[in-house]
Tab-separated table of C-alpha atoms in Angstrom:
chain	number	residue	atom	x	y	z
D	1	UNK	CA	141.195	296.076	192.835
D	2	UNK	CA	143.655	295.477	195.498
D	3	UNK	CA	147.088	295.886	196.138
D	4	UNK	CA	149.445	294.361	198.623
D	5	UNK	CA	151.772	296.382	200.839
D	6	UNK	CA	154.955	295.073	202.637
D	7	UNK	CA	154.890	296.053	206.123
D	8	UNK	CA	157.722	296.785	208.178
D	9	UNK	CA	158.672	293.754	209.716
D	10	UNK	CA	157.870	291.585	207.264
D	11	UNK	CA	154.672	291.257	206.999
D	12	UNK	CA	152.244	292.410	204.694
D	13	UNK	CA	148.073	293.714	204.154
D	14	UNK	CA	145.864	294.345	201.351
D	15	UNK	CA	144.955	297.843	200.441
D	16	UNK	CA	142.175	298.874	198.880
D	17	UNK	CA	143.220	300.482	195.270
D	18	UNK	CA	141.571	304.045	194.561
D	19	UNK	CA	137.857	303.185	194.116
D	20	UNK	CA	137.499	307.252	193.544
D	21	UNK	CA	139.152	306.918	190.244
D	22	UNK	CA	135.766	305.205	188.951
D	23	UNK	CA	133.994	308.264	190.333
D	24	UNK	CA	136.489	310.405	188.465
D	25	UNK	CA	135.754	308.703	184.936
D	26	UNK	CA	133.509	311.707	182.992
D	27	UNK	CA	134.976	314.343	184.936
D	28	UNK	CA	138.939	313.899	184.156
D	29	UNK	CA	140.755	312.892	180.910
D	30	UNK	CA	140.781	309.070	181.203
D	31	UNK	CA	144.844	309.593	180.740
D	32	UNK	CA	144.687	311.454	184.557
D	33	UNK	CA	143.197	308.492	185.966
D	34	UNK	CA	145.506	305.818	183.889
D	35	UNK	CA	148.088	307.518	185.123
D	36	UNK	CA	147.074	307.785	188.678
D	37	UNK	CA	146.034	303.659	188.916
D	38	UNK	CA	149.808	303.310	187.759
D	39	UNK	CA	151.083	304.927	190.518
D	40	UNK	CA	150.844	303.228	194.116
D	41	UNK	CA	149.859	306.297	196.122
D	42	UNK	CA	151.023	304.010	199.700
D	43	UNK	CA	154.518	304.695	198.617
D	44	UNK	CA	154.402	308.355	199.356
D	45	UNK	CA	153.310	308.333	203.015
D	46	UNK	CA	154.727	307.339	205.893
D	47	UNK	CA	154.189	304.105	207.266
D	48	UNK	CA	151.772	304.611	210.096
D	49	UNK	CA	149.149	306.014	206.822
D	50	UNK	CA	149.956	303.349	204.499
D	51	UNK	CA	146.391	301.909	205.421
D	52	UNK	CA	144.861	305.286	204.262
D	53	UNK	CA	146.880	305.565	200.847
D	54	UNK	CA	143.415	305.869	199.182
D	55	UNK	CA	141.346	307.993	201.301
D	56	UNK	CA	140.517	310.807	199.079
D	57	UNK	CA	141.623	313.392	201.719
D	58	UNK	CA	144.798	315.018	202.179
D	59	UNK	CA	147.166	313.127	204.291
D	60	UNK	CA	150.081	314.534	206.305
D	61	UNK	CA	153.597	313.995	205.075
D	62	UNK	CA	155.547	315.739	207.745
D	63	UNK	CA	157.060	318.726	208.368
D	64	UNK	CA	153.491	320.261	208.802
D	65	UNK	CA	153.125	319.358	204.997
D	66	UNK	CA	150.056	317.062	203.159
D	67	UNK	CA	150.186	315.335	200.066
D	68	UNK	CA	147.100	316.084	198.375
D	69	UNK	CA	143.751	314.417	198.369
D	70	UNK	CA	143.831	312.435	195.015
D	71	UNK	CA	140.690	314.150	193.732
D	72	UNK	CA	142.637	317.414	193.632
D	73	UNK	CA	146.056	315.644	191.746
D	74	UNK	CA	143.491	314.605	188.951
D	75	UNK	CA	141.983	317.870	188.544
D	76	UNK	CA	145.264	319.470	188.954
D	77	UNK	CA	146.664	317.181	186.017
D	78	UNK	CA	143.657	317.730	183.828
D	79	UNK	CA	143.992	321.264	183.950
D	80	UNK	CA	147.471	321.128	182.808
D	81	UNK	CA	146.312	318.733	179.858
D	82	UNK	CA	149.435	316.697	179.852
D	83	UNK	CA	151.119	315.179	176.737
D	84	UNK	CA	153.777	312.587	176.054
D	85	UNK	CA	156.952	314.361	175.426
D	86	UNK	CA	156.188	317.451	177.878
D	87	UNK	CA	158.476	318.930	180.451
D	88	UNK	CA	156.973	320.258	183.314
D	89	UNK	CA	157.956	322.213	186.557
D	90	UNK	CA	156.501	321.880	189.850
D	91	UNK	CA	156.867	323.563	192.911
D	92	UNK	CA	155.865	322.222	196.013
D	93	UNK	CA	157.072	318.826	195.464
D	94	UNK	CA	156.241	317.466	199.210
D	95	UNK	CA	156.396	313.743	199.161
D	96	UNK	CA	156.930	313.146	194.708
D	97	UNK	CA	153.784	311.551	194.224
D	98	UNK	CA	152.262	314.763	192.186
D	99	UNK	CA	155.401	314.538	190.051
D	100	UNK	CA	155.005	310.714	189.857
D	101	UNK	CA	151.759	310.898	188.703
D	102	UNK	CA	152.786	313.894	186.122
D	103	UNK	CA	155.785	311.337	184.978
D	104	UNK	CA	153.141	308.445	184.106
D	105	UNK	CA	150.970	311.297	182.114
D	106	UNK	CA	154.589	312.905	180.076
D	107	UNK	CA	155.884	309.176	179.563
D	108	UNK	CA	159.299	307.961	179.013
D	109	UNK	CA	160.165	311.153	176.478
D	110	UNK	CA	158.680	313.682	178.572
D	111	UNK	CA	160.327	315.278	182.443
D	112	UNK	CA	159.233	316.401	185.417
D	113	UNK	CA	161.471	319.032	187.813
D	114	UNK	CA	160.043	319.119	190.653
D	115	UNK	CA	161.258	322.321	193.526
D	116	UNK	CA	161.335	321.545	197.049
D	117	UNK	CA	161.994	324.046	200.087
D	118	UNK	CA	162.402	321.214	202.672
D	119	UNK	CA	165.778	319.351	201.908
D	120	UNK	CA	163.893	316.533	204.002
D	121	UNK	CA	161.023	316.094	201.658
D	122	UNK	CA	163.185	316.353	198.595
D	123	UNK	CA	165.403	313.204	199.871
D	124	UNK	CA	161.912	311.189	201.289
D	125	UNK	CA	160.311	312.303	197.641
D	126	UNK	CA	163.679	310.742	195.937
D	127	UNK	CA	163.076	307.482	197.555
D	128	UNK	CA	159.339	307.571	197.001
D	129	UNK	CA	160.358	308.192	193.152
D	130	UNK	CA	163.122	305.526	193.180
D	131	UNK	CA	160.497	302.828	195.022
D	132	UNK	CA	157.756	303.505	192.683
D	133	UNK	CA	160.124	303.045	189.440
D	134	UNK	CA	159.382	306.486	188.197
D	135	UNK	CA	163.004	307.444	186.185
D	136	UNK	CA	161.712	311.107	184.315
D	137	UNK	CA	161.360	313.346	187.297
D	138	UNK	CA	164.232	315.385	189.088
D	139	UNK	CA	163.804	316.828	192.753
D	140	UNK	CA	165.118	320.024	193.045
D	141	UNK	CA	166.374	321.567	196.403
D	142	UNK	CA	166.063	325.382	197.670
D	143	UNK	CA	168.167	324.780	200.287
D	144	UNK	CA	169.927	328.307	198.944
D	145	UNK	CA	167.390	330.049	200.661
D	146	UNK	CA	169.016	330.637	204.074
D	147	UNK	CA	166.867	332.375	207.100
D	148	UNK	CA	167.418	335.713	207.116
D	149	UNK	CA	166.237	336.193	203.092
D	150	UNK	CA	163.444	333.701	202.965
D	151	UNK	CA	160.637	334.888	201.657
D	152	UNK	CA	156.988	334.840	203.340
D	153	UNK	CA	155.575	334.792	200.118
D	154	UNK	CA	156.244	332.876	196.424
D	155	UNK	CA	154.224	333.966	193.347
D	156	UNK	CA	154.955	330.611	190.833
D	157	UNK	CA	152.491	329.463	187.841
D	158	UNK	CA	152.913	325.951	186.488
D	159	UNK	CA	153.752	325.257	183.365
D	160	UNK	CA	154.657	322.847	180.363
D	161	UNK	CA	156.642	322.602	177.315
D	162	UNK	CA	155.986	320.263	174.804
D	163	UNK	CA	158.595	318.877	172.109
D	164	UNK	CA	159.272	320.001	169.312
């Protein structure tokens, strides 16, 4: 299918919707890729990549940052076997659309937090979230983390809670 993009300026082009997610089916949970033809993937990049929302490749976000190649969210999101009604913690929340995608998966009942080191990203990935409807995920900042004490290095594991 296709979906049309507003472009700035007014005017608008067609975009081709993620034909990959058909070459996903058998090898994700049919919920990854429900979730991931929910959410417009366009909405996360800047404009000039718009036209390349459904490349499965990583795409730069800036910052020297990517938001990943949408073969690696679904296998990232299978592996975490999502349910309605989990919370779940990301770090690394670049541009929101890993989150997003995480929201669709959790539903209304369930929450994503979502840690950011780059005050930038968090504010582009709270617009991203805002534009693409998604209400059940919270950007988190690290902005606490002056200079001096930043680490090279941060051990995290993902994980999820589900409701009691």
């Amino acid at each position: 299918s296709v979906r049309c993009v507003q472009e700035k300026g007014g005017g608008s082009r067609v975009v081709k919707r993620p034909q990959h997610l058909g070459s996903l089916q058998g090898h994700v949970k049919e919920a990854v890729t429900s979730a991931m033809s929910r959410v417009p993937r366009e909405l996360f990049l800047p404009d000039a990549l718009k036209s390349r929302a459904y490349d499965d490749t990583p795409l730069p976000i800036g910052l020297n940052q990517t938001i990943s190649a949408p073969h690696m969210v679904a296998i990232m999101c299978d592996l975490l076997d999502l349910q309605p009604g989990m919370t779940v913690l990301e770090v690394g929340g670049g541009s929101g659309y890993h989150a997003a995608v995480m929201a669709e998966m959790v539903g209304p009942e369930g929450k994503v937090y979502s840690v950011e080191r780059m005050p930038e990203l968090v504010a582009a990935a709270k617009r991203n979230l805002e534009k693409a409807g998604i209400k059940n995920v919270t950007m988190l900042s690290l902005i606490h983390i002056s200079e001096p004490t930043r680490p090279e290095r941060i051990s995290y594991a993902v994980f999820c809670l589900k409701k009691k």
